Short mmCIF file of C-alpha atoms and ligand atoms in Angstrom, two decimals:
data_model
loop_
_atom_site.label_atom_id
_atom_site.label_comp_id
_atom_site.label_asym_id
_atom_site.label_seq_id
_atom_site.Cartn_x
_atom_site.Cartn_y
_atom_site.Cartn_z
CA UNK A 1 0.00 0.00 0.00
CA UNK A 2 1.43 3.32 -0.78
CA UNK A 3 0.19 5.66 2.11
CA UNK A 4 -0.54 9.45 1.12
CA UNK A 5 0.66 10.90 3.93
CA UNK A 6 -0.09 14.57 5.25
CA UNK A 7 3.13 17.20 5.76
CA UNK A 8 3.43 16.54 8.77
CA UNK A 9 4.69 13.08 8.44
CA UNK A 10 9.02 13.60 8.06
CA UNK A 11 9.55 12.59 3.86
CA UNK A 12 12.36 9.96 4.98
CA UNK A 13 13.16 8.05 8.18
CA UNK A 14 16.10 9.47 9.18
CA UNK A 15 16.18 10.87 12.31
CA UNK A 16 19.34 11.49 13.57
CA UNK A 17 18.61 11.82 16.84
CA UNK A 18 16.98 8.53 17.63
CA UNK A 19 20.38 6.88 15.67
CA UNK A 20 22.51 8.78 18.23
CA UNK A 21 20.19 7.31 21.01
CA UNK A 22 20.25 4.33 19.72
CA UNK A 23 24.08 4.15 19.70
CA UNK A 24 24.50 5.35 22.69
CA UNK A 25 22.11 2.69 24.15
CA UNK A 26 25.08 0.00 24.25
CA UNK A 27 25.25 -0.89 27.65
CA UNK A 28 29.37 -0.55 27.43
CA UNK A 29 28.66 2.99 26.32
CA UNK A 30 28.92 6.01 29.11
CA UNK A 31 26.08 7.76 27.71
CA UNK A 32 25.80 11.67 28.86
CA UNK A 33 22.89 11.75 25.55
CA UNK A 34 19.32 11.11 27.16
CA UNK A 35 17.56 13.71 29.26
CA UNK A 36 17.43 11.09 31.58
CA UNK A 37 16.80 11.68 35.25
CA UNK A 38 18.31 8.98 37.78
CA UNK A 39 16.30 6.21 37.89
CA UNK A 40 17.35 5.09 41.79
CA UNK A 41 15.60 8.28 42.49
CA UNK A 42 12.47 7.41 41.95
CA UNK A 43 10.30 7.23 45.01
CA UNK A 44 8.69 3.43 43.58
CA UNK A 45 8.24 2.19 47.03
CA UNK A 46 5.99 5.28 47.93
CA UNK A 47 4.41 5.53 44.60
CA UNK A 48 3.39 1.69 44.93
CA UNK A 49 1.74 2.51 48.21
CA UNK A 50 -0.03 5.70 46.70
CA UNK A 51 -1.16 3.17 43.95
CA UNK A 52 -2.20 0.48 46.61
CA UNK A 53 -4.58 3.40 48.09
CA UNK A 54 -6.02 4.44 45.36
CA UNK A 55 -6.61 0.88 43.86
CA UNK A 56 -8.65 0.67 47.53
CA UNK A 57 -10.55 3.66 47.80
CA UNK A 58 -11.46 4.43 44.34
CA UNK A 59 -11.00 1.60 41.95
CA UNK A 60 -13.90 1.83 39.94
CA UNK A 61 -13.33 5.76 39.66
CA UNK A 62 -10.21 5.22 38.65
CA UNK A 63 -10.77 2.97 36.04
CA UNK A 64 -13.50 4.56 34.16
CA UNK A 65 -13.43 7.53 31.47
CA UNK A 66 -12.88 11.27 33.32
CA UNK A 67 -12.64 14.44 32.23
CA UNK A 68 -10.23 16.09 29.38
CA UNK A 69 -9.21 18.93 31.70
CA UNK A 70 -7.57 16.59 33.94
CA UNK A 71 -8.56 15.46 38.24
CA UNK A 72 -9.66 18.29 39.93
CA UNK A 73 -8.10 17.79 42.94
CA UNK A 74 -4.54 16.80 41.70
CA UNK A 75 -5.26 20.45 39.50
CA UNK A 76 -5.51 22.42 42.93
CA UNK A 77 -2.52 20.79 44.34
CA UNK A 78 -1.17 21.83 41.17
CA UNK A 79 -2.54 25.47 42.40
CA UNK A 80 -0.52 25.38 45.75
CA UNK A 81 2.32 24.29 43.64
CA UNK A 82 2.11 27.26 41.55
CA UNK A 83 1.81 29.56 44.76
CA UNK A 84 5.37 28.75 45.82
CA UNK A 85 6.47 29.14 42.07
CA UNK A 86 4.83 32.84 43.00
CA UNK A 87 2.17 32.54 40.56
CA UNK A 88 -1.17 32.69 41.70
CA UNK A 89 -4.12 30.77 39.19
CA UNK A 90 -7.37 29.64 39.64
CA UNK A 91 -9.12 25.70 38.94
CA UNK A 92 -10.28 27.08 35.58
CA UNK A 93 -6.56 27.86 34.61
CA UNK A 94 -4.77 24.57 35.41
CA UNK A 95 -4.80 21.50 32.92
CA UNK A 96 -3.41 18.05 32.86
CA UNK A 97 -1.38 16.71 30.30
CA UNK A 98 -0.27 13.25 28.82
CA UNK A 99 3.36 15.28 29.57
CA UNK A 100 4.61 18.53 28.95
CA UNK A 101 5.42 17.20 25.49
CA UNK A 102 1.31 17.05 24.83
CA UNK A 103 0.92 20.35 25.67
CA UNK A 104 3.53 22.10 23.13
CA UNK A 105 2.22 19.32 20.15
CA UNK A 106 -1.81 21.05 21.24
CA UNK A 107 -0.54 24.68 21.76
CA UNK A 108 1.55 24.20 18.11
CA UNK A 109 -1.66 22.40 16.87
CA UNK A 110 -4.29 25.87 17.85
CA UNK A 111 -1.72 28.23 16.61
CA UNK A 112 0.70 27.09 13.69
CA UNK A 113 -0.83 27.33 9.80
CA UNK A 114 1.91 26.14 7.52
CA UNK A 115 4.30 29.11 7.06
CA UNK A 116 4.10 30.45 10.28
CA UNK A 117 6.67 31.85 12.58
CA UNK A 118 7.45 30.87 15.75
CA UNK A 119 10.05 32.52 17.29
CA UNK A 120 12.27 29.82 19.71
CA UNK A 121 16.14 30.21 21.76
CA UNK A 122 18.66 28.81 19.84
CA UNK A 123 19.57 26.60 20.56
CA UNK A 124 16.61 24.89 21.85
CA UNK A 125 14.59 21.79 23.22
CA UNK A 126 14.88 19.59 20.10
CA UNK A 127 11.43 17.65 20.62
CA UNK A 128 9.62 21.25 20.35
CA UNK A 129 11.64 21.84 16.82
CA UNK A 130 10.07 18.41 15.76
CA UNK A 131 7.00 19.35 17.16
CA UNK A 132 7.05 22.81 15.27
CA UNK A 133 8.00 21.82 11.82
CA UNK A 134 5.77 18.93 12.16
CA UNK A 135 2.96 21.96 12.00
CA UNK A 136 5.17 23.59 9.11
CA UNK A 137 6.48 26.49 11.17
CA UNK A 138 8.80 28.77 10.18
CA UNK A 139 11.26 28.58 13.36
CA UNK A 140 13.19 31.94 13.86
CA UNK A 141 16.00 31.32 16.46
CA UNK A 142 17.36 33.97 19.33
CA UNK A 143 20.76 33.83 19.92
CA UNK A 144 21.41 33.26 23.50
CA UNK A 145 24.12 34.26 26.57
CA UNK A 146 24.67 33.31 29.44
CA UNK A 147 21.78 35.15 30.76
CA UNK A 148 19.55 33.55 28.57
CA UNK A 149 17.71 34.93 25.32
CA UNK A 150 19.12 38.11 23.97
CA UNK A 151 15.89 40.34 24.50
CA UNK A 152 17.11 42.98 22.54
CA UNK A 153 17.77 40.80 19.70
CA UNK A 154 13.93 39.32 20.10
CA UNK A 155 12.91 42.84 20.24
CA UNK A 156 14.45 43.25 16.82
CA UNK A 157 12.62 39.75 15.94
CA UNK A 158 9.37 40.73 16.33
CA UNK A 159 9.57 43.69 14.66
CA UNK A 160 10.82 41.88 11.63
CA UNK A 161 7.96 39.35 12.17
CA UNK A 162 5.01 41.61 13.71
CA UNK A 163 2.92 38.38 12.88
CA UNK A 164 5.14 35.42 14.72
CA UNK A 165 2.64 32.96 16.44
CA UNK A 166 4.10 32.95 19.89
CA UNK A 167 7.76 33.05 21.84
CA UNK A 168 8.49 29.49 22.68
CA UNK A 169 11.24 29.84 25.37
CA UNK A 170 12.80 27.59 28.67
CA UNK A 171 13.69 30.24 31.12
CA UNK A 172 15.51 27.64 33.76
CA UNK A 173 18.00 25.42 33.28
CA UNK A 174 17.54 25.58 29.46
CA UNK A 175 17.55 22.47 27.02
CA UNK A 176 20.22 22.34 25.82
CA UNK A 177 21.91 24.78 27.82
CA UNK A 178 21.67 24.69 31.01
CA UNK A 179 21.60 28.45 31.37
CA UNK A 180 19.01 30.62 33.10
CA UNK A 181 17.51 33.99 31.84
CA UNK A 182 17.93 36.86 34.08
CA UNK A 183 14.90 38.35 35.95
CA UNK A 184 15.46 41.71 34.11
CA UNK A 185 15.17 39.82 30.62
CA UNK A 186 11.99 38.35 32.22
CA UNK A 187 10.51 41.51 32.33
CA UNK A 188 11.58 42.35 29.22
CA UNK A 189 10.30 39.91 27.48
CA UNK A 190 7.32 39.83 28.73
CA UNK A 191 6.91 43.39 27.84
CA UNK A 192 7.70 42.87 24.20
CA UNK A 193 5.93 40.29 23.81
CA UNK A 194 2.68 42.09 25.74
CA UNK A 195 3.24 45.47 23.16
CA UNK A 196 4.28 43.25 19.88
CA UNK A 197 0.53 41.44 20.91
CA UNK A 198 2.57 37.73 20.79
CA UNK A 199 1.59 34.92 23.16
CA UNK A 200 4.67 33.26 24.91
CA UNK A 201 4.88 29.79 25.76
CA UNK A 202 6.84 29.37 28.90
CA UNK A 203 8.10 25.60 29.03
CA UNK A 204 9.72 24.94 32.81
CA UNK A 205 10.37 21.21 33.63
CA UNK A 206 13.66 21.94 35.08
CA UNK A 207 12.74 24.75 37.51
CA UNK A 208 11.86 23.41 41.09
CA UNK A 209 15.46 21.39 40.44
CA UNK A 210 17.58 24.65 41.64
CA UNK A 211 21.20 23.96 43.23
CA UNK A 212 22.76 27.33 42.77
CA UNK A 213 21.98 31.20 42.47
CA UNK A 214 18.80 32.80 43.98
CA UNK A 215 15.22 32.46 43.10
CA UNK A 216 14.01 33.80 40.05
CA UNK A 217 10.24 33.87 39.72
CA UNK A 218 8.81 32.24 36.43
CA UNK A 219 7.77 34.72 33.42
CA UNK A 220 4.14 33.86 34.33
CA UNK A 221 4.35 35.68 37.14
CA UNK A 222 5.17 39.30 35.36
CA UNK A 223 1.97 38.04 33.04
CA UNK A 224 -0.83 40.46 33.61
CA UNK A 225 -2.65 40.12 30.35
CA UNK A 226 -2.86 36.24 30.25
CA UNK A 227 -0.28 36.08 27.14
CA UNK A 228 1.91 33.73 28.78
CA UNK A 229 1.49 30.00 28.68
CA UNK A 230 3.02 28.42 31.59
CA UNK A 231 4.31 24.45 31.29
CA UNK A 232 5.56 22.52 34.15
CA UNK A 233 5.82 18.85 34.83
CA UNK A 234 6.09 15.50 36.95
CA UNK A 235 8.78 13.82 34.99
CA UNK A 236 11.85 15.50 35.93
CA UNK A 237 10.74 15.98 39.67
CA UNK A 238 8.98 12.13 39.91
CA UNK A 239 9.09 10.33 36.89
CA UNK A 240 8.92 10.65 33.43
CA UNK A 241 7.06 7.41 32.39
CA UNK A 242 4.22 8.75 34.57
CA UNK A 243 3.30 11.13 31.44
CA UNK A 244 1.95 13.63 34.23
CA UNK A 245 2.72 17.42 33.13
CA UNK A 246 0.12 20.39 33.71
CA UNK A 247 -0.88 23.67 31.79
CA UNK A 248 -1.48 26.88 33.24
CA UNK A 249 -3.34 29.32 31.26
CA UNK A 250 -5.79 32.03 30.49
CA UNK A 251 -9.40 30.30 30.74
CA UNK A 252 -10.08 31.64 27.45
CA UNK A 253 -7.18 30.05 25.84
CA UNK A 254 -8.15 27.16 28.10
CA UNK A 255 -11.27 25.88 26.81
CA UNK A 256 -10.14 25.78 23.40
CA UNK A 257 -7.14 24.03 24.78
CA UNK A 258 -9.09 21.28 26.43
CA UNK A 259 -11.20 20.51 23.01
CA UNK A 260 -8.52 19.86 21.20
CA UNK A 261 -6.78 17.41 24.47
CA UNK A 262 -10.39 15.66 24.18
CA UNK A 263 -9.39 15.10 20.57
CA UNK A 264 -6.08 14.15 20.83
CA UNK A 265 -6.76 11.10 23.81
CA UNK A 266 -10.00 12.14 25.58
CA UNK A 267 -7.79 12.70 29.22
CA UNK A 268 -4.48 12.04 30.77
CA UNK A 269 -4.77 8.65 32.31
CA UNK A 270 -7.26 8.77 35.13
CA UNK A 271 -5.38 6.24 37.34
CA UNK A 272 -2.22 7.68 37.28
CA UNK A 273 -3.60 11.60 38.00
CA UNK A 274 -4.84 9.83 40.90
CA UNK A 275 -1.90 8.11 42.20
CA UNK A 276 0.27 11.33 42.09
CA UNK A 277 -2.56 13.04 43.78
CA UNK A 278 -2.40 10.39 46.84
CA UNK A 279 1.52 10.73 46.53
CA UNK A 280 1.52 14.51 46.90
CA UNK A 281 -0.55 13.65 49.88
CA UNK A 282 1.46 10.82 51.26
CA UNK A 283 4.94 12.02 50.16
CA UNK A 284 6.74 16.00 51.08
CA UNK A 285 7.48 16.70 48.19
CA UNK A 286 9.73 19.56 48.62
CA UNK A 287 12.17 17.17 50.57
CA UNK A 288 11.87 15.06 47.71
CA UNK A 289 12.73 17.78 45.38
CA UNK A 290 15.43 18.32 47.86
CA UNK A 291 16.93 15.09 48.01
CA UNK A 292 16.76 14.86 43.84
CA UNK A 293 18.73 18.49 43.75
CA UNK A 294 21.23 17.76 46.09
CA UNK A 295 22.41 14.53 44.22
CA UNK A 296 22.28 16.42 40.56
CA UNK A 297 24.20 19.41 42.21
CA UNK A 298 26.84 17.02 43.23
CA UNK A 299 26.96 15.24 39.77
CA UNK A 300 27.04 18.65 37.57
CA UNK A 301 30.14 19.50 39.70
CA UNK A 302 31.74 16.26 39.42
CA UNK A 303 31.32 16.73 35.94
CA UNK A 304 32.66 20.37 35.58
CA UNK A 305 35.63 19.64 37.02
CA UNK A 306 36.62 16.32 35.08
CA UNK A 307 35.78 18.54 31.99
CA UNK A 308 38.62 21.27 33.60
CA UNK A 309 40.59 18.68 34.08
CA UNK A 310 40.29 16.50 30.73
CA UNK A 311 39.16 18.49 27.70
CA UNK A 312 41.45 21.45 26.32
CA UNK A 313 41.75 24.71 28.22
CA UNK A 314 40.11 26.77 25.84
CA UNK A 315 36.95 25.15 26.08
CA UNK A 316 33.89 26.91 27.15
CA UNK A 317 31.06 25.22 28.99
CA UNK A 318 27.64 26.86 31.02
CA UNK A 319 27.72 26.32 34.57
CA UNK A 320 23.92 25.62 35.39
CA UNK A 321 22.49 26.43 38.59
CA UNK A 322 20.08 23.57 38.25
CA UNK A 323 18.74 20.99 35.90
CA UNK A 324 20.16 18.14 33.70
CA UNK A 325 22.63 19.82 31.20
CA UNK A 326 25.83 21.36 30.61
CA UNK A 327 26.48 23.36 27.22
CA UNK A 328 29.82 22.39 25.93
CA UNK A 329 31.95 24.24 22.89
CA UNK A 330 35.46 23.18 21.90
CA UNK A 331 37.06 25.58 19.54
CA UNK A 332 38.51 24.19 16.28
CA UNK A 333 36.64 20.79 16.67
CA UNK A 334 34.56 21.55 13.95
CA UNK A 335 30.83 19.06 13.12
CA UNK A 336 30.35 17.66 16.48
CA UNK A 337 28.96 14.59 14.76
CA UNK A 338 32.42 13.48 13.89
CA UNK A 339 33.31 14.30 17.31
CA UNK A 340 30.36 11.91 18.09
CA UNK A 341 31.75 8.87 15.85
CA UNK A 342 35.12 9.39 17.77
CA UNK A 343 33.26 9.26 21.07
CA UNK A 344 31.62 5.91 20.18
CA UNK A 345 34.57 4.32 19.36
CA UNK A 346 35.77 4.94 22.72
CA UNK A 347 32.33 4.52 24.26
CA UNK A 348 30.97 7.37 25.66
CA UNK A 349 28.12 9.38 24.45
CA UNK A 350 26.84 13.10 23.90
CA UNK A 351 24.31 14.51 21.52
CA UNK A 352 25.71 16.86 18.87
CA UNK A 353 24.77 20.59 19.28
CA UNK A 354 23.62 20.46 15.60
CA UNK A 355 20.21 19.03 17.04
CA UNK A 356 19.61 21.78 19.06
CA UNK A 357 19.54 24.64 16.16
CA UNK A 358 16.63 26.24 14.23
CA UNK A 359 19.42 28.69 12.40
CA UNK A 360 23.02 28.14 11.84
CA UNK A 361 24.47 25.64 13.41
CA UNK A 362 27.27 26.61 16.09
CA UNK A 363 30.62 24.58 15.36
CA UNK A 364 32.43 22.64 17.94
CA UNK A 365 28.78 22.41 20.47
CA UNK A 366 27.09 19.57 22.06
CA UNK A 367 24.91 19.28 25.11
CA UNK A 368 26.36 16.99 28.13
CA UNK A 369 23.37 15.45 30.54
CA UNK A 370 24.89 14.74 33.96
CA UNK A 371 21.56 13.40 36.22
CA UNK A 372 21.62 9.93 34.57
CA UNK A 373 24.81 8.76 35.37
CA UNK A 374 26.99 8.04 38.64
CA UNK A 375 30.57 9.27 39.63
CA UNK A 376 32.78 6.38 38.51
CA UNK A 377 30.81 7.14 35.14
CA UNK A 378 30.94 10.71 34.60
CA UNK A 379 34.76 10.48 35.65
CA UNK A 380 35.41 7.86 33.28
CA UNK A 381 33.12 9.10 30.44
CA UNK A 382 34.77 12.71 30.64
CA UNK A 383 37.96 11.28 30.17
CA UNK A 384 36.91 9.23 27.43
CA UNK A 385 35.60 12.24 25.74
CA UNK A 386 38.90 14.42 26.80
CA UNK A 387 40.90 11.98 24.53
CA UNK A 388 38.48 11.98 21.43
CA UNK A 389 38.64 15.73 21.86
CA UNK A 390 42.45 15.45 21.30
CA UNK A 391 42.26 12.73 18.79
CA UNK A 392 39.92 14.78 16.37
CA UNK A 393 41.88 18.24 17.25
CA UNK A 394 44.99 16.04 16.26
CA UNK A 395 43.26 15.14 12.49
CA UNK A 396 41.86 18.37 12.21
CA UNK A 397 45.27 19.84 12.22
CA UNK A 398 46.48 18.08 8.75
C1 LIG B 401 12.39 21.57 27.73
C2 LIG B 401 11.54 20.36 27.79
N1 LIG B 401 10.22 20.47 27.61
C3 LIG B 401 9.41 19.42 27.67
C4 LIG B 401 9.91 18.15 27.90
C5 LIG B 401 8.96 16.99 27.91
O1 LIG B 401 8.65 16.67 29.21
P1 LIG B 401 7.47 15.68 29.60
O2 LIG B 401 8.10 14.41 30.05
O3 LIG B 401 6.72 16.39 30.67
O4 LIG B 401 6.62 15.46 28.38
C6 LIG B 401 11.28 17.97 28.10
C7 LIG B 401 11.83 16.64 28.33
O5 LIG B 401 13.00 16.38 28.31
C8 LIG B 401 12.12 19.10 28.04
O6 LIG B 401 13.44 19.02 28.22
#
């Protein structure tokens, strides 16, 4: 059968991320690819007794169809979860999702008409790229420091494109990054996207996971107008084959929003919702967040100082105050992806910055994830990686 397939479907199978996934799936690889978070931090003994509660007291709730906007009382717990994020919303403004994930494929699905610009970091999240080409969009990238997005080169950007769909940025602990924007660029932001009339989608599965630096309230917060769209999610903070992320938004924008999540799978599974509910209950979860942050913190030094130590001294790398990532750039390395093949060969694993970009693609870049791995393997791995550094420096000199 030949299928006729709509533009949204990729013309040929390659996708190069999945085959550097897949590669660095060997188990004698050190992989530093996934966005993994460490798996012997999940909380599965108190999750199975949150499950054994709700399998008692509401089994045949539980088990039957519910409604596309999500549990209502896992969406005000979501509510006091906002309040210490300083942002203060109401039942009709929270959402569940099947993950943060569904929520950027819906919000790209209401706004993007082949064509259409969206205007992103760069480099960004790489799943959201997907997500917006898969729609046809026009991506425009920001170029970023390490304060985050340039505002006063978006405030260029949307006068070039007065008719760019929405902002689609990650203002903590960025993907790929690692970096955090600045509370002033907040603000500013904010305010040029309020004047230039352009929605902004404010992705933030990284924020509660803070080691360093103060506080910086999310861009929701400086919202007065409803124009920002505010992500957040279980997966980085629990786990993320729960598929438990939430939406906060204007009600307007809302119940459009939920039509199109009854489309897409009628609701986020009804058992689950409840489970985290009774763990939120059960379980504190800012100790929990606690415990998580601590470890990571530990790990992302570890792994700034083996890449002091191993890779050459003019290399340049973020140095995150929370998250999963570290932003890496070797000068005269050149395509990362060769970089890559050298790294397999000595097993170890990274993803190539050339993922990451809308626009041009920066030379010598790649993102480093430090949460999934333990000591012996980030010391090894950044080893392993300081000598393909030298080996490809070496046959990029002749
Ligand atoms: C920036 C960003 N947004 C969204 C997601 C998707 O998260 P979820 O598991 O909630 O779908 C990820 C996952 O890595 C991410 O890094």
């Amino acid at each position: 059968m030949k299928f006729r397939y709509t533009k949204s479907v990729p013309k040929n199978n390659d996708n190069a991320t999945a085959e550097i996934l897949k590669a660095a799936a060997n188990p004698k690889v050190i992989s530093f690819g996934g966005g993994l978070p460490a798996p012997e931090l999940f909380p599965v003994e108190e999750m199975k007794t949150a499950a054994d509660k709700v399998f008692d007291k509401y089994g045949k709730v539980v088990l039957q169809y519910s409604e596309a906007i999500g549990y209502s009382k896992l969406r005000k717990q979501i509510i006091d979860l906002m309040k210490e994020r300083k942002v203060e919303v109401k039942l009709d403004n929270v959402g569940i999702v099947t993950g943060s994930q569904q929520a950027i494929d819906l919000i790209a699905r209401m706004l993007l008409n082949p064509g259409d610009v969206v205007i992103t970091e760069d480099p960004t999240y790489l799943a959201a790229i997907d997500v917006f080409n898969s729609y046809g969009a026009n991506i425009v990238g920001v170029s970023m420091d390490d304060d985050g997005m340039k505002t006063d080169d978006l405030e260029k950007l949307v006068k070039k494109y007065p008719e760019a769909k929405f902002i689609y940025t990650i203002p903590n602990f960025q993907n790929p990054t690692g970096r955090t924007m600045t509370e002033y660029r907040r603000k500013k932001l904010v305010k040029i996207a309020k004047d230039a009339e352009i929605p902004v989608v404010e992705d933030d599965p990284y924020g509660a996971i803070r080691y360093a630096g103060n506080y910086v309230p999310p861009l929701k917060h400086f919202d007065r107008d409803g124009g920002v769209i505010y992500l957040s999610s279980f997966s980085k903070i629990l786990a993320p084959g729960l598929r438990m992320g939430w939406i906060v938004a204007d009600k307007s924008f809302m119940n459009k929003f939920v039509m199109l999540k009854q489309n897409a799978d009628l609701h986020t599974d009804n058992l689950t919702q409840y489970i985290v509910s009774q763990f939120l209950i059960d379980v504190d979860i800012k100790k929990h967040i606690k415990d998580i942050t601590h470890v990571y913190e530990h790990r992302a030094n570890l792994m700034v100082k083996q890449i002091d130590k191993y890779f050459p001294q003019n290399v340049n790398h973020s140095n995150p105050e929370g998250g999963m990532f570290i932003w890496v750039e070797v000068p005269g390395v050149g395509d990362t992806n060769e970089l890559f093949k050298a790294c397999i060969r000595n097993n170890v694993a990274f993803v190539p910055g050339s993922s990451f970009f809308a626009g041009d693609i920066k030379p010598g870049t790649f993102r480093l994830n430090f949460s999934n791995m333990n000591d012996d393997q980030i010391k090894e791995g950044i080893k392993r990686m300081g000598k393909s550094i030298a080996e490809i420096l070496s046959d990029n000199k002749y």
